[in-house]
C-alpha cells in the first residue's frame, strides 16, 4: 500500500468521527461514539506512523533521523492517547487525563514535523517539506486555540493535510534518482562481476 493510500485512509479514519460529532453531537456524547472515536484514532495514527517511517529517503543525516523519530513518537503518543481514552470510556472513568498524551503527541509532531520539513526543503524536496511543516502547525493550532470551533477546523484540516504529505512520500526516491532495491542489487552484482 502506497503512502498516499495509507495517509488518505488515515485521514478518513481520523477526521470521520470528529466530523460526525460536529453534525450529530449526541453521537459524540454516547459511549459507542466515544469508543468508535478511540478505535478510529488508533488505526489512523498507526497508519500515519508508517507514513512517517517512509520519509527516511528524504530525511538523511542526523537532523533527518531526529525529525523522523519525533514524528513517529508523536504518532505513537496519539495511539497511546486513543487507547487510554477508549479504556477510560469503557470503564466509565473520566477520560480527561488521557488528553495529556494527546497534547504530548502534537508537541512531538510539531517539533518533528518542522525539523523534518526544514531538512526536506534543504535536500531539495520543497513540496514535502512545506506540507510536513504545514500539517504539524495546523495540529499545533488545534491544541492552542482551546475548545472552540477553531479547534475543530484546525484539527480536521490537520488530519486531511496528511493526504498531501502522503502524496509526496512515494515520489521522493524517484525525484532524487535514488535506485530501487532491485536496481541497487543489480548495480552491486555488475560491479562485483
PDB file of C-alpha atoms in Angstrom:
ATOM      1  CA  UNK A   1       0.000   0.000   0.000  1.00  0.00           C
ATOM      2  CA  UNK A   2       1.463   3.372  -1.001  1.00  0.00           C
ATOM      3  CA  UNK A   3       1.997   6.240   1.419  1.00  0.00           C
ATOM      4  CA  UNK A   4      -0.708   8.204  -0.380  1.00  0.00           C
ATOM      5  CA  UNK A   5      -3.268   5.452   0.187  1.00  0.00           C
ATOM      6  CA  UNK A   6      -2.203   4.983   3.823  1.00  0.00           C
ATOM      7  CA  UNK A   7      -2.375   8.717   4.535  1.00  0.00           C
ATOM      8  CA  UNK A   8      -5.768   9.008   2.809  1.00  0.00           C
ATOM      9  CA  UNK A   9      -7.245   6.117   4.798  1.00  0.00           C
ATOM     10  CA  UNK A  10      -5.712   7.576   7.960  1.00  0.00           C
ATOM     11  CA  UNK A  11      -7.227  10.994   7.238  1.00  0.00           C
ATOM     12  CA  UNK A  12     -10.661   9.431   6.763  1.00  0.00           C
ATOM     13  CA  UNK A  13     -10.319   7.406   9.973  1.00  0.00           C
ATOM     14  CA  UNK A  14      -9.148  10.410  11.986  1.00  0.00           C
ATOM     15  CA  UNK A  15     -11.443  13.080  10.552  1.00  0.00           C
ATOM     16  CA  UNK A  16     -14.586  10.958  10.171  1.00  0.00           C
ATOM     17  CA  UNK A  17     -15.609  10.645  13.830  1.00  0.00           C
ATOM     18  CA  UNK A  18     -14.728  14.302  14.516  1.00  0.00           C
ATOM     19  CA  UNK A  19     -16.905  15.419  11.592  1.00  0.00           C
ATOM     20  CA  UNK A  20     -19.735  13.110  12.717  1.00  0.00           C
ATOM     21  CA  UNK A  21     -19.578  14.608  16.224  1.00  0.00           C
ATOM     22  CA  UNK A  22     -19.965  18.073  14.718  1.00  0.00           C
ATOM     23  CA  UNK A  23     -23.033  17.041  12.730  1.00  0.00           C
ATOM     24  CA  UNK A  24     -24.561  14.788  15.395  1.00  0.00           C
ATOM     25  CA  UNK A  25     -23.301  15.929  18.827  1.00  0.00           C
ATOM     26  CA  UNK A  26     -25.480  13.370  20.615  1.00  0.00           C
ATOM     27  CA  UNK A  27     -23.447  10.591  18.984  1.00  0.00           C
ATOM     28  CA  UNK A  28     -20.227  12.168  20.248  1.00  0.00           C
ATOM     29  CA  UNK A  29     -21.605  12.115  23.770  1.00  0.00           C
ATOM     30  CA  UNK A  30     -22.560   8.438  23.659  1.00  0.00           C
ATOM     31  CA  UNK A  31     -20.309   5.623  24.850  1.00  0.00           C
ATOM     32  CA  UNK A  32     -20.481   3.962  21.407  1.00  0.00           C
ATOM     33  CA  UNK A  33     -19.492   7.210  19.699  1.00  0.00           C
ATOM     34  CA  UNK A  34     -16.528   7.672  22.020  1.00  0.00           C
ATOM     35  CA  UNK A  35     -15.361   4.085  21.530  1.00  0.00           C
ATOM     36  CA  UNK A  36     -15.673   4.497  17.746  1.00  0.00           C
ATOM     37  CA  UNK A  37     -13.608   7.672  18.049  1.00  0.00           C
ATOM     38  CA  UNK A  38     -10.913   5.847  20.047  1.00  0.00           C
ATOM     39  CA  UNK A  39     -10.716   2.884  17.648  1.00  0.00           C
ATOM     40  CA  UNK A  40     -10.515   5.126  14.584  1.00  0.00           C
ATOM     41  CA  UNK A  41      -7.772   7.179  16.251  1.00  0.00           C
ATOM     42  CA  UNK A  42      -5.696   4.071  16.978  1.00  0.00           C
ATOM     43  CA  UNK A  43      -5.970   2.823  13.395  1.00  0.00           C
ATOM     44  CA  UNK A  44      -5.445   6.234  11.806  1.00  0.00           C
ATOM     45  CA  UNK A  45      -2.367   7.125  13.834  1.00  0.00           C
ATOM     46  CA  UNK A  46      -0.813   3.692  13.283  1.00  0.00           C
ATOM     47  CA  UNK A  47      -1.156   4.238   9.540  1.00  0.00           C
ATOM     48  CA  UNK A  48       0.436   7.684   9.854  1.00  0.00           C
ATOM     49  CA  UNK A  49       3.323   6.170  11.820  1.00  0.00           C
ATOM     50  CA  UNK A  50       4.098   4.034   8.749  1.00  0.00           C
ATOM     51  CA  UNK A  51       3.926   7.125   6.532  1.00  0.00           C
ATOM     52  CA  UNK A  52       6.381   8.939   8.826  1.00  0.00           C
ATOM     53  CA  UNK A  53       8.755   5.961   8.755  1.00  0.00           C
ATOM     54  CA  UNK A  54       8.629   6.004   4.945  1.00  0.00           C
ATOM     55  CA  UNK A  55      10.153   9.506   4.968  1.00  0.00           C
ATOM     56  CA  UNK A  56      13.627   8.024   5.560  1.00  0.00           C
ATOM     57  CA  UNK A  57      14.965   8.507   1.994  1.00  0.00           C
ATOM     58  CA  UNK A  58      14.028  12.195   2.061  1.00  0.00           C
ATOM     59  CA  UNK A  59      15.459  12.871   5.509  1.00  0.00           C
ATOM     60  CA  UNK A  60      19.092  11.790   5.594  1.00  0.00           C
ATOM     61  CA  UNK A  61      21.570  12.749   8.262  1.00  0.00           C
ATOM     62  CA  UNK A  62      21.230  13.270  11.976  1.00  0.00           C
ATOM     63  CA  UNK A  63      18.630  16.042  11.833  1.00  0.00           C
ATOM     64  CA  UNK A  64      16.527  13.994   9.429  1.00  0.00           C
ATOM     65  CA  UNK A  65      16.639  10.936  11.683  1.00  0.00           C
ATOM     66  CA  UNK A  66      15.752  13.012  14.751  1.00  0.00           C
ATOM     67  CA  UNK A  67      12.863  14.699  12.953  1.00  0.00           C
ATOM     68  CA  UNK A  68      11.508  11.398  11.644  1.00  0.00           C
ATOM     69  CA  UNK A  69      11.809   9.737  15.050  1.00  0.00           C
ATOM     70  CA  UNK A  70       9.963  12.620  16.701  1.00  0.00           C
ATOM     71  CA  UNK A  71       7.198  12.298  14.108  1.00  0.00           C
ATOM     72  CA  UNK A  72       6.885   8.572  14.779  1.00  0.00           C
ATOM     73  CA  UNK A  73       6.973   9.178  18.552  1.00  0.00           C
ATOM     74  CA  UNK A  74       4.204  11.762  18.135  1.00  0.00           C
ATOM     75  CA  UNK A  75       2.013   9.340  16.215  1.00  0.00           C
ATOM     76  CA  UNK A  76       2.610   6.639  18.829  1.00  0.00           C
ATOM     77  CA  UNK A  77       1.717   9.095  21.596  1.00  0.00           C
ATOM     78  CA  UNK A  78      -1.566   9.678  19.771  1.00  0.00           C
ATOM     79  CA  UNK A  79      -2.096   5.896  19.654  1.00  0.00           C
ATOM     80  CA  UNK A  80      -1.454   5.758  23.413  1.00  0.00           C
ATOM     81  CA  UNK A  81      -3.951   8.598  23.894  1.00  0.00           C
ATOM     82  CA  UNK A  82      -6.610   6.751  21.936  1.00  0.00           C
ATOM     83  CA  UNK A  83      -6.026   3.507  23.824  1.00  0.00           C
ATOM     84  CA  UNK A  84      -6.183   5.299  27.187  1.00  0.00           C
ATOM     85  CA  UNK A  85      -9.237   7.302  26.133  1.00  0.00           C
ATOM     86  CA  UNK A  86     -11.090   4.228  24.890  1.00  0.00           C
ATOM     87  CA  UNK A  87     -10.236   2.256  28.012  1.00  0.00           C
ATOM     88  CA  UNK A  88     -11.377   5.064  30.311  1.00  0.00           C
ATOM     89  CA  UNK A  89     -14.642   5.401  28.362  1.00  0.00           C
ATOM     90  CA  UNK A  90     -15.290   1.661  28.584  1.00  0.00           C
ATOM     91  CA  UNK A  91     -14.748   1.536  32.353  1.00  0.00           C
ATOM     92  CA  UNK A  92     -16.811   4.671  32.905  1.00  0.00           C
ATOM     93  CA  UNK A  93     -13.945   6.802  34.260  1.00  0.00           C
ATOM     94  CA  UNK A  94     -13.174  10.436  33.443  1.00  0.00           C
ATOM     95  CA  UNK A  95     -11.210  10.441  30.194  1.00  0.00           C
ATOM     96  CA  UNK A  96      -9.792  13.942  30.671  1.00  0.00           C
ATOM     97  CA  UNK A  97      -6.381  12.731  31.830  1.00  0.00           C
ATOM     98  CA  UNK A  98      -5.846  10.919  28.526  1.00  0.00           C
ATOM     99  CA  UNK A  99      -5.661  14.272  26.756  1.00  0.00           C
ATOM    100  CA  UNK A 100      -2.182  14.824  28.205  1.00  0.00           C
ATOM    101  CA  UNK A 101      -0.978  12.145  25.785  1.00  0.00           C
ATOM    102  CA  UNK A 102      -2.920  13.899  23.013  1.00  0.00           C
ATOM    103  CA  UNK A 103      -1.131  17.204  23.727  1.00  0.00           C
ATOM    104  CA  UNK A 104       2.265  15.482  24.074  1.00  0.00           C
ATOM    105  CA  UNK A 105       1.732  13.769  20.735  1.00  0.00           C
ATOM    106  CA  UNK A 106       1.026  17.045  18.979  1.00  0.00           C
ATOM    107  CA  UNK A 107       4.057  18.665  20.605  1.00  0.00           C
ATOM    108  CA  UNK A 108       6.278  15.835  19.329  1.00  0.00           C
ATOM    109  CA  UNK A 109       4.628  16.019  15.901  1.00  0.00           C
ATOM    110  CA  UNK A 110       5.204  19.777  15.758  1.00  0.00           C
ATOM    111  CA  UNK A 111       8.910  19.632  16.616  1.00  0.00           C
ATOM    112  CA  UNK A 112       9.460  16.570  14.429  1.00  0.00           C
ATOM    113  CA  UNK A 113       7.460  17.966  11.524  1.00  0.00           C
ATOM    114  CA  UNK A 114       9.217  21.319  11.480  1.00  0.00           C
ATOM    115  CA  UNK A 115      12.636  19.658  11.811  1.00  0.00           C
ATOM    116  CA  UNK A 116      11.782  17.173   9.058  1.00  0.00           C
ATOM    117  CA  UNK A 117      10.287  19.894   6.906  1.00  0.00           C
ATOM    118  CA  UNK A 118      13.433  22.021   7.091  1.00  0.00           C
ATOM    119  CA  UNK A 119      15.638  19.010   6.266  1.00  0.00           C
ATOM    120  CA  UNK A 120      13.404  18.049   3.321  1.00  0.00           C
ATOM    121  CA  UNK A 121      13.464  21.600   1.931  1.00  0.00           C
ATOM    122  CA  UNK A 122      17.251  21.784   2.264  1.00  0.00           C
ATOM    123  CA  UNK A 123      17.578  18.437   0.447  1.00  0.00           C
ATOM    124  CA  UNK A 124      15.503  19.731  -2.477  1.00  0.00           C
ATOM    125  CA  UNK A 125      12.056  18.345  -1.618  1.00  0.00           C
ATOM    126  CA  UNK A 126      10.275  21.625  -1.085  1.00  0.00           C
ATOM    127  CA  UNK A 127       6.710  20.336  -1.510  1.00  0.00           C
ATOM    128  CA  UNK A 128       7.280  17.570   1.024  1.00  0.00           C
ATOM    129  CA  UNK A 129       8.953  19.932   3.486  1.00  0.00           C
ATOM    130  CA  UNK A 130       6.287  22.607   3.234  1.00  0.00           C
ATOM    131  CA  UNK A 131       3.461  20.063   3.545  1.00  0.00           C
ATOM    132  CA  UNK A 132       5.083  18.473   6.617  1.00  0.00           C
ATOM    133  CA  UNK A 133       5.603  21.806   8.338  1.00  0.00           C
ATOM    134  CA  UNK A 134       2.113  22.983   7.389  1.00  0.00           C
ATOM    135  CA  UNK A 135       0.307  19.894   8.642  1.00  0.00           C
ATOM    136  CA  UNK A 136       2.017  19.975  12.036  1.00  0.00           C
ATOM    137  CA  UNK A 137       1.400  23.696  12.501  1.00  0.00           C
ATOM    138  CA  UNK A 138      -2.313  23.047  11.902  1.00  0.00           C
ATOM    139  CA  UNK A 139      -2.198  20.358  14.595  1.00  0.00           C
ATOM    140  CA  UNK A 140      -0.458  22.710  16.998  1.00  0.00           C
ATOM    141  CA  UNK A 141      -3.047  25.410  16.335  1.00  0.00           C
ATOM    142  CA  UNK A 142      -5.828  22.907  17.087  1.00  0.00           C
ATOM    143  CA  UNK A 143      -4.360  22.479  20.560  1.00  0.00           C
ATOM    144  CA  UNK A 144      -3.575  26.136  21.203  1.00  0.00           C
ATOM    145  CA  UNK A 145      -7.000  27.626  20.420  1.00  0.00           C
ATOM    146  CA  UNK A 146      -8.801  25.527  23.025  1.00  0.00           C
ATOM    147  CA  UNK A 147     -12.284  24.075  22.820  1.00  0.00           C
ATOM    148  CA  UNK A 148     -13.805  26.289  20.128  1.00  0.00           C
ATOM    149  CA  UNK A 149     -14.980  25.770  16.579  1.00  0.00           C
ATOM    150  CA  UNK A 150     -11.443  26.827  15.538  1.00  0.00           C
ATOM    151  CA  UNK A 151     -10.137  23.704  17.289  1.00  0.00           C
ATOM    152  CA  UNK A 152     -12.365  21.507  15.141  1.00  0.00           C
ATOM    153  CA  UNK A 153     -11.434  23.381  11.958  1.00  0.00           C
ATOM    154  CA  UNK A 154      -7.687  23.168  12.596  1.00  0.00           C
ATOM    155  CA  UNK A 155      -7.927  19.537  13.708  1.00  0.00           C
ATOM    156  CA  UNK A 156      -9.881  18.474  10.614  1.00  0.00           C
ATOM    157  CA  UNK A 157      -7.538  20.338   8.254  1.00  0.00           C
ATOM    158  CA  UNK A 158      -4.576  18.792  10.094  1.00  0.00           C
ATOM    159  CA  UNK A 159      -5.977  15.304   9.504  1.00  0.00           C
ATOM    160  CA  UNK A 160      -6.772  15.971   5.846  1.00  0.00           C
ATOM    161  CA  UNK A 161      -3.374  17.633   5.385  1.00  0.00           C
ATOM    162  CA  UNK A 162      -1.670  14.286   5.897  1.00  0.00           C
ATOM    163  CA  UNK A 163      -3.011  13.277   2.471  1.00  0.00           C
ATOM    164  CA  UNK A 164      -0.802  15.985   0.945  1.00  0.00           C
ATOM    165  CA  UNK A 165       2.210  14.690   2.884  1.00  0.00           C
ATOM    166  CA  UNK A 166       1.441  11.147   1.724  1.00  0.00           C
ATOM    167  CA  UNK A 167       1.271  12.375  -1.854  1.00  0.00           C
ATOM    168  CA  UNK A 168       4.941  13.378  -1.787  1.00  0.00           C
ATOM    169  CA  UNK A 169       6.399  10.428   0.140  1.00  0.00           C
ATOM    170  CA  UNK A 170       6.313   7.847  -2.703  1.00  0.00           C
ATOM    171  CA  UNK A 171       7.812  10.292  -5.196  1.00  0.00           C
ATOM    172  CA  UNK A 172      10.819  11.092  -3.007  1.00  0.00           C
ATOM    173  CA  UNK A 173      13.160   8.335  -4.260  1.00  0.00           C
ATOM    174  CA  UNK A 174      12.182   8.892  -7.908  1.00  0.00           C
ATOM    175  CA  UNK A 175      12.680  12.673  -7.697  1.00  0.00           C
ATOM    176  CA  UNK A 176      16.212  12.321  -6.403  1.00  0.00           C
ATOM    177  CA  UNK A 177      17.148   9.478  -8.724  1.00  0.00           C
ATOM    178  CA  UNK A 178      17.600   7.022  -5.879  1.00  0.00           C
ATOM    179  CA  UNK A 179      17.745   3.436  -7.093  1.00  0.00           C
ATOM    180  CA  UNK A 180      15.135   0.922  -6.157  1.00  0.00           C
ATOM    181  CA  UNK A 181      16.166  -2.059  -4.049  1.00  0.00           C
ATOM    182  CA  UNK A 182      16.224  -4.222  -7.193  1.00  0.00           C
ATOM    183  CA  UNK A 183      18.270  -1.612  -9.062  1.00  0.00           C
ATOM    184  CA  UNK A 184      20.772  -1.425  -6.205  1.00  0.00           C
ATOM    185  CA  UNK A 185      21.196  -5.227  -6.209  1.00  0.00           C
ATOM    186  CA  UNK A 186      21.721  -5.240  -9.983  1.00  0.00           C
ATOM    187  CA  UNK A 187      24.320  -2.460  -9.748  1.00  0.00           C
ATOM    188  CA  UNK A 188      26.106  -4.320  -6.948  1.00  0.00           C
ATOM    189  CA  UNK A 189      26.232  -7.551  -8.983  1.00  0.00           C
ATOM    190  CA  UNK A 190      27.535  -5.644 -12.023  1.00  0.00           C
ATOM    191  CA  UNK A 191      30.350  -4.049 -10.041  1.00  0.00           C
ATOM    192  CA  UNK A 192      31.330  -7.313  -8.319  1.00  0.00           C
ATOM    193  CA  UNK A 193      31.319  -9.168 -11.622  1.00  0.00           C
TER     194      UNK A 193
END
